[in-house]
């Protein structure tokens, strides 16, 4: 221990020091060299030792362990060595091993020599320490409470935040700790509000009251928030000393309340202004209703509350019955919907539609909400509609009866129309004369037949049928007979084919038969033979026994064509072939026929060119007057000098010319050329002879024939008597009346007329008599076999006799031999034409034409 600054006698000073040392209220200890050198009693007792036990103990016994001892040494050593006092609070160990808190202050006895020892003042602060621990614990608990509180809590002193919990700052969206030290002004909307609130709060604090209010505060982002705040001063005597504030954010609650209030207001608005009546009833007593409901029933709105709903009913029975009906529905959880007649306040009845639902509320009562609509107008409209409907029903019944009759009439009309349509269809598809399918229907049927045949792999036969010389019948017996003959043919044809086959008439005397589903051409052969048999027998029509033999061409699908047009063409070609080979027969199509048809076609074209190109010329054959031994005339016969084929005989091209109509220009040219040539010969001084020209049937039918003759005679300057026209018997017998008129015109001109090829046609004597004919030319067919066939001689005799009795000339054609000449002469024939006298010769050999007789005379 060091000596103080007072200067006392050493002994007294020592006594005084010892007294202080022993009576000090704190423990005093001197340590040196890690040992306890000296201590006062209080110090030893503080550690639980007697002084004698305590002194001279190592300092380590005061510490909990070596580490605590070293730690304190490391801490205190440098401080003490620097001569500074060292102070700390630490736990030291009692003799019984228990630790207790001590406040320690130490100082080197000699600051210049710290190793000389240290003086320690030790104070037992265990009780202080307990108090501090309790305080710290309660502070921590308070902080925990503050931090977990759902309300914002703040402590304010002089309107400055000194403390607040996290929630408080969260309410204002402020970072943690940002409010501490800040004025509460920043939370207010305005300075004026801040001041006013302060005055109110401090006056309440001063009165010892807790301040409570609800107010809009400002958050960090400027938005406003409704807060419920309560504050109380720590010391009401000094409000500025501090106050604590509890803050609750009730913006959401307030908004919910606001919305609820608005909803309620809206509901009220709807309730009051609804277009329907709304009523709330409890146990059938009106609790509340809107204006419209009162209106509907004729009451004031405030008149109805508390009254029984019975007032709405017309009578007690309705009230009871309706009540039971409603109950049964709503008690099962359903909604009652009904329309009833009810009572207005003024007593009149009207209709309402009511919708009622139970409001689940009090268990001991039946609460109902009702919606009422006045549907009187609708009911009245419905009743009116019902009445109108009944009237309509009545009218419908009446109208239905009318319509039924109209319908019957309509159906009759429809039926008639259908029949008319069928008739039209039939007319359009059938030949009016025979009733057979016409060309259109034939086309359809044939197409169908081909399609079926294709599917069933069958054959189909197409038969093209033309009646031989049908024209003669028409021309000689008239169209009415011709028509009957056609009907007869149609009926015969139909009778020989199956029902599935098609017999059609194309027009004129042309028929086409389609044999469906034939297995081989033999089937067609059988049918063709049947047809020939059926038509071979004479038909008795109007007293005439008529023969209508056919020429039949047959084509087979698919061999001769695979479509309608091709098959028809092939059958047509085959039919022409049948005609060419002698008529009254049938021919199957062969490719060669096509070639022939093509040849025909080519020839026709070339003949046209021949007419224009001057390739036609005439040969002349003399006609002999045997008793006078003179040439009594000559026949002009046309020839075609083809540059490629040379001279073509008329037998090859006249039929084509006749068929195509080219015979008209050809015939005209022949007439003109023959007359021109005769004139030339006359001018050359040759004998004046009549010239004969063949007139084809078509030429004869030309309307302007007479004019043409007149013109050519005029042009050539030839007298009509020097022209003789040869007309075949067939031509003559066509359209008798017209023919006779025309012949008479021609004869009147002075032109002579001869009947060519006489004996081959069907001339009847009665007709012949009426024609102004001058000559009959016996067909060369009778002359040819005269020597071998006595029948021909008989015919020639008959012709000569006929001509004589009619006062006509007779000329025998085709006389080739002297034998024929002798026989003919013996039969009374005097005029001849034939190779025996001269072949037809070109005009360059005029001598031969004009003087053929010397040779023959010698032979005869
Ligand atoms: N419409 C027209 N028809 C004409 C014309 N020119 C000729 N024809 C007709 O062509 C057929 C064939 O005529 P063609 O080959 O000239 O034969 C004629 C004579 O040559 C032939 N004839 C005469 N004498 C004999 C004979 O002794 N033997 C024999 N085998 N044939 C002979 O006869 C034909 C004359 O016949 P026809 O007219 O009946 O007097 C023929 O039908 C001609 O009519 C023409 O310009 N227009």
mmCIF file of N, CA, C and O and ligand atoms in Angstrom, residues 621 635 637-639 649-650 670 694 696 726 756-757 777 780 813-816 834-835 840, ligand 1:
data_model
loop_
_atom_site.group_PDB
_atom_site.id
_atom_site.type_symbol
_atom_site.label_atom_id
_atom_site.label_comp_id
_atom_site.label_asym_id
_atom_site.label_seq_id
_atom_site.Cartn_x
_atom_site.Cartn_y
_atom_site.Cartn_z
ATOM 1 N N UNK A 621 -76.464 -42.543 -178.518
ATOM 2 C CA UNK A 621 -76.796 -43.850 -179.096
ATOM 3 C C UNK A 621 -78.009 -43.675 -180.035
ATOM 4 O O UNK A 621 -79.035 -43.112 -179.599
ATOM 5 N N UNK A 635 -80.249 -41.202 -178.191
ATOM 6 C CA UNK A 635 -80.344 -40.979 -176.716
ATOM 7 C C UNK A 635 -79.012 -40.439 -176.219
ATOM 8 O O UNK A 635 -77.950 -41.004 -176.531
ATOM 9 N N UNK A 637 -76.393 -39.992 -173.395
ATOM 10 C CA UNK A 637 -76.033 -40.719 -172.165
ATOM 11 C C UNK A 637 -74.771 -40.093 -171.583
ATOM 12 O O UNK A 637 -73.774 -39.937 -172.274
ATOM 13 N N UNK A 638 -74.868 -39.753 -170.311
ATOM 14 C CA UNK A 638 -73.761 -38.991 -169.705
ATOM 15 C C UNK A 638 -72.595 -39.907 -169.351
ATOM 16 O O UNK A 638 -72.776 -41.087 -169.025
ATOM 17 N N UNK A 639 -71.386 -39.334 -169.411
ATOM 18 C CA UNK A 639 -70.162 -40.022 -169.006
ATOM 19 C C UNK A 639 -69.326 -39.060 -168.177
ATOM 20 O O UNK A 639 -69.450 -37.848 -168.297
ATOM 21 N N UNK A 649 -68.659 -44.950 -165.907
ATOM 22 C CA UNK A 649 -69.989 -45.189 -166.461
ATOM 23 C C UNK A 649 -71.056 -44.571 -165.546
ATOM 24 O O UNK A 649 -70.864 -44.488 -164.326
ATOM 25 N N UNK A 650 -72.202 -44.133 -166.100
ATOM 26 C CA UNK A 650 -73.248 -43.510 -165.269
ATOM 27 C C UNK A 650 -73.823 -44.441 -164.210
ATOM 28 O O UNK A 650 -74.261 -43.982 -163.158
ATOM 29 N N UNK A 670 -76.808 -31.910 -168.835
ATOM 30 C CA UNK A 670 -77.021 -32.893 -169.908
ATOM 31 C C UNK A 670 -78.028 -32.354 -170.931
ATOM 32 O O UNK A 670 -77.809 -32.424 -172.155
ATOM 33 N N UNK A 694 -82.477 -38.597 -170.459
ATOM 34 C CA UNK A 694 -83.034 -39.248 -169.256
ATOM 35 C C UNK A 694 -83.345 -38.199 -168.189
ATOM 36 O O UNK A 694 -82.530 -37.315 -167.909
ATOM 37 N N UNK A 696 -84.207 -38.027 -164.321
ATOM 38 C CA UNK A 696 -84.220 -38.850 -163.095
ATOM 39 C C UNK A 696 -85.441 -38.482 -162.240
ATOM 40 O O UNK A 696 -86.025 -37.400 -162.401
ATOM 41 N N UNK A 726 -87.067 -39.079 -171.249
ATOM 42 C CA UNK A 726 -87.311 -40.454 -170.815
ATOM 43 C C UNK A 726 -87.515 -40.459 -169.294
ATOM 44 O O UNK A 726 -86.639 -40.026 -168.544
ATOM 45 N N UNK A 756 -89.417 -45.025 -169.777
ATOM 46 C CA UNK A 756 -88.180 -45.824 -169.845
ATOM 47 C C UNK A 756 -88.331 -47.084 -169.003
ATOM 48 O O UNK A 756 -89.107 -47.106 -168.041
ATOM 49 N N UNK A 757 -87.546 -48.109 -169.343
ATOM 50 C CA UNK A 757 -87.511 -49.368 -168.567
ATOM 51 C C UNK A 757 -88.913 -49.903 -168.334
ATOM 52 O O UNK A 757 -89.224 -50.423 -167.240
ATOM 53 N N UNK A 777 -90.637 -47.604 -173.735
ATOM 54 C CA UNK A 777 -89.367 -48.268 -174.065
ATOM 55 C C UNK A 777 -89.314 -49.562 -173.269
ATOM 56 O O UNK A 777 -89.281 -49.542 -172.037
ATOM 57 N N UNK A 780 -84.676 -53.472 -171.231
ATOM 58 C CA UNK A 780 -83.751 -54.407 -171.868
ATOM 59 C C UNK A 780 -83.681 -55.744 -171.137
ATOM 60 O O UNK A 780 -83.221 -56.740 -171.697
ATOM 61 N N UNK A 813 -85.306 -51.833 -176.003
ATOM 62 C CA UNK A 813 -83.920 -51.434 -175.655
ATOM 63 C C UNK A 813 -83.032 -52.674 -175.575
ATOM 64 O O UNK A 813 -83.530 -53.781 -175.368
ATOM 65 N N UNK A 814 -81.730 -52.433 -175.630
ATOM 66 C CA UNK A 814 -80.744 -53.485 -175.355
ATOM 67 C C UNK A 814 -80.724 -54.594 -176.387
ATOM 68 O O UNK A 814 -80.439 -55.755 -176.035
ATOM 69 N N UNK A 815 -81.043 -54.257 -177.641
ATOM 70 C CA UNK A 815 -81.024 -55.286 -178.691
ATOM 71 C C UNK A 815 -79.569 -55.507 -179.102
ATOM 72 O O UNK A 815 -78.924 -54.597 -179.596
ATOM 73 N N UNK A 816 -79.121 -56.711 -178.838
ATOM 74 C CA UNK A 816 -77.697 -56.979 -179.096
ATOM 75 C C UNK A 816 -77.508 -57.965 -180.264
ATOM 76 O O UNK A 816 -76.443 -58.005 -180.871
ATOM 77 N N UNK A 834 -79.802 -50.491 -179.439
ATOM 78 C CA UNK A 834 -78.934 -51.538 -178.893
ATOM 79 C C UNK A 834 -77.611 -51.619 -179.596
ATOM 80 O O UNK A 834 -77.386 -50.967 -180.611
ATOM 81 N N UNK A 835 -76.752 -52.418 -178.963
ATOM 82 C CA UNK A 835 -75.389 -52.563 -179.503
ATOM 83 C C UNK A 835 -75.398 -53.172 -180.906
ATOM 84 O O UNK A 835 -74.451 -53.045 -181.652
ATOM 85 N N UNK A 840 -73.342 -46.459 -177.526
ATOM 86 C CA UNK A 840 -73.329 -44.999 -177.367
ATOM 87 C C UNK A 840 -71.959 -44.471 -177.784
ATOM 88 O O UNK A 840 -70.935 -45.051 -177.388
HETATM 89 N N1 LIG B 1 -80.755 -39.390 -165.369
HETATM 90 C C1 LIG B 1 -79.857 -39.741 -166.211
HETATM 91 N N2 LIG B 1 -79.569 -41.042 -166.365
HETATM 92 C C2 LIG B 1 -78.642 -41.374 -167.254
HETATM 93 C C3 LIG B 1 -78.007 -40.448 -168.021
HETATM 94 N N3 LIG B 1 -77.134 -41.110 -168.820
HETATM 95 C C4 LIG B 1 -77.256 -42.383 -168.568
HETATM 96 N N4 LIG B 1 -78.176 -42.560 -167.610
HETATM 97 C C5 LIG B 1 -78.625 -43.775 -167.011
HETATM 98 O O1 LIG B 1 -77.574 -44.519 -166.592
HETATM 99 C C6 LIG B 1 -77.842 -45.859 -166.742
HETATM 100 C C7 LIG B 1 -76.727 -46.534 -167.471
HETATM 101 O O2 LIG B 1 -76.496 -45.888 -168.657
HETATM 102 P P1 LIG B 1 -75.459 -46.372 -169.657
HETATM 103 O O3 LIG B 1 -74.327 -47.055 -169.004
HETATM 104 O O4 LIG B 1 -75.173 -45.235 -170.553
HETATM 105 O O5 LIG B 1 -76.252 -47.462 -170.426
HETATM 106 C C8 LIG B 1 -77.120 -47.098 -171.445
HETATM 107 C C9 LIG B 1 -76.712 -47.829 -172.686
HETATM 108 O O6 LIG B 1 -75.344 -47.776 -172.867
HETATM 109 C C10 LIG B 1 -77.235 -49.196 -172.433
HETATM 110 N N5 LIG B 1 -77.415 -49.977 -173.700
HETATM 111 C C11 LIG B 1 -77.853 -49.589 -174.901
HETATM 112 N N6 LIG B 1 -77.862 -50.635 -175.757
HETATM 113 C C12 LIG B 1 -77.487 -51.696 -175.074
HETATM 114 C C13 LIG B 1 -77.299 -53.052 -175.340
HETATM 115 O O7 LIG B 1 -77.500 -53.513 -176.490
HETATM 116 N N7 LIG B 1 -76.846 -53.865 -174.403
HETATM 117 C C14 LIG B 1 -76.571 -53.360 -173.123
HETATM 118 N N8 LIG B 1 -76.152 -54.214 -172.252
HETATM 119 N N9 LIG B 1 -76.755 -52.115 -172.868
HETATM 120 C C15 LIG B 1 -77.186 -51.269 -173.741
HETATM 121 O O8 LIG B 1 -78.487 -48.976 -171.879
HETATM 122 C C16 LIG B 1 -78.486 -47.737 -171.150
HETATM 123 C C17 LIG B 1 -79.587 -46.890 -171.675
HETATM 124 O O9 LIG B 1 -80.644 -47.162 -170.871
HETATM 125 P P2 LIG B 1 -81.925 -46.273 -170.836
HETATM 126 O O10 LIG B 1 -81.570 -44.931 -170.287
HETATM 127 O O11 LIG B 1 -82.879 -46.984 -169.983
HETATM 128 O O12 LIG B 1 -82.334 -46.100 -172.259
HETATM 129 C C18 LIG B 1 -79.130 -45.991 -167.508
HETATM 130 O O13 LIG B 1 -80.152 -46.329 -166.698
HETATM 131 C C19 LIG B 1 -79.343 -44.617 -168.033
HETATM 132 O O14 LIG B 1 -80.720 -44.290 -168.027
HETATM 133 C C20 LIG B 1 -78.315 -39.077 -167.875
HETATM 134 O O15 LIG B 1 -77.824 -38.200 -168.550
HETATM 135 N N10 LIG B 1 -79.259 -38.791 -166.991
#
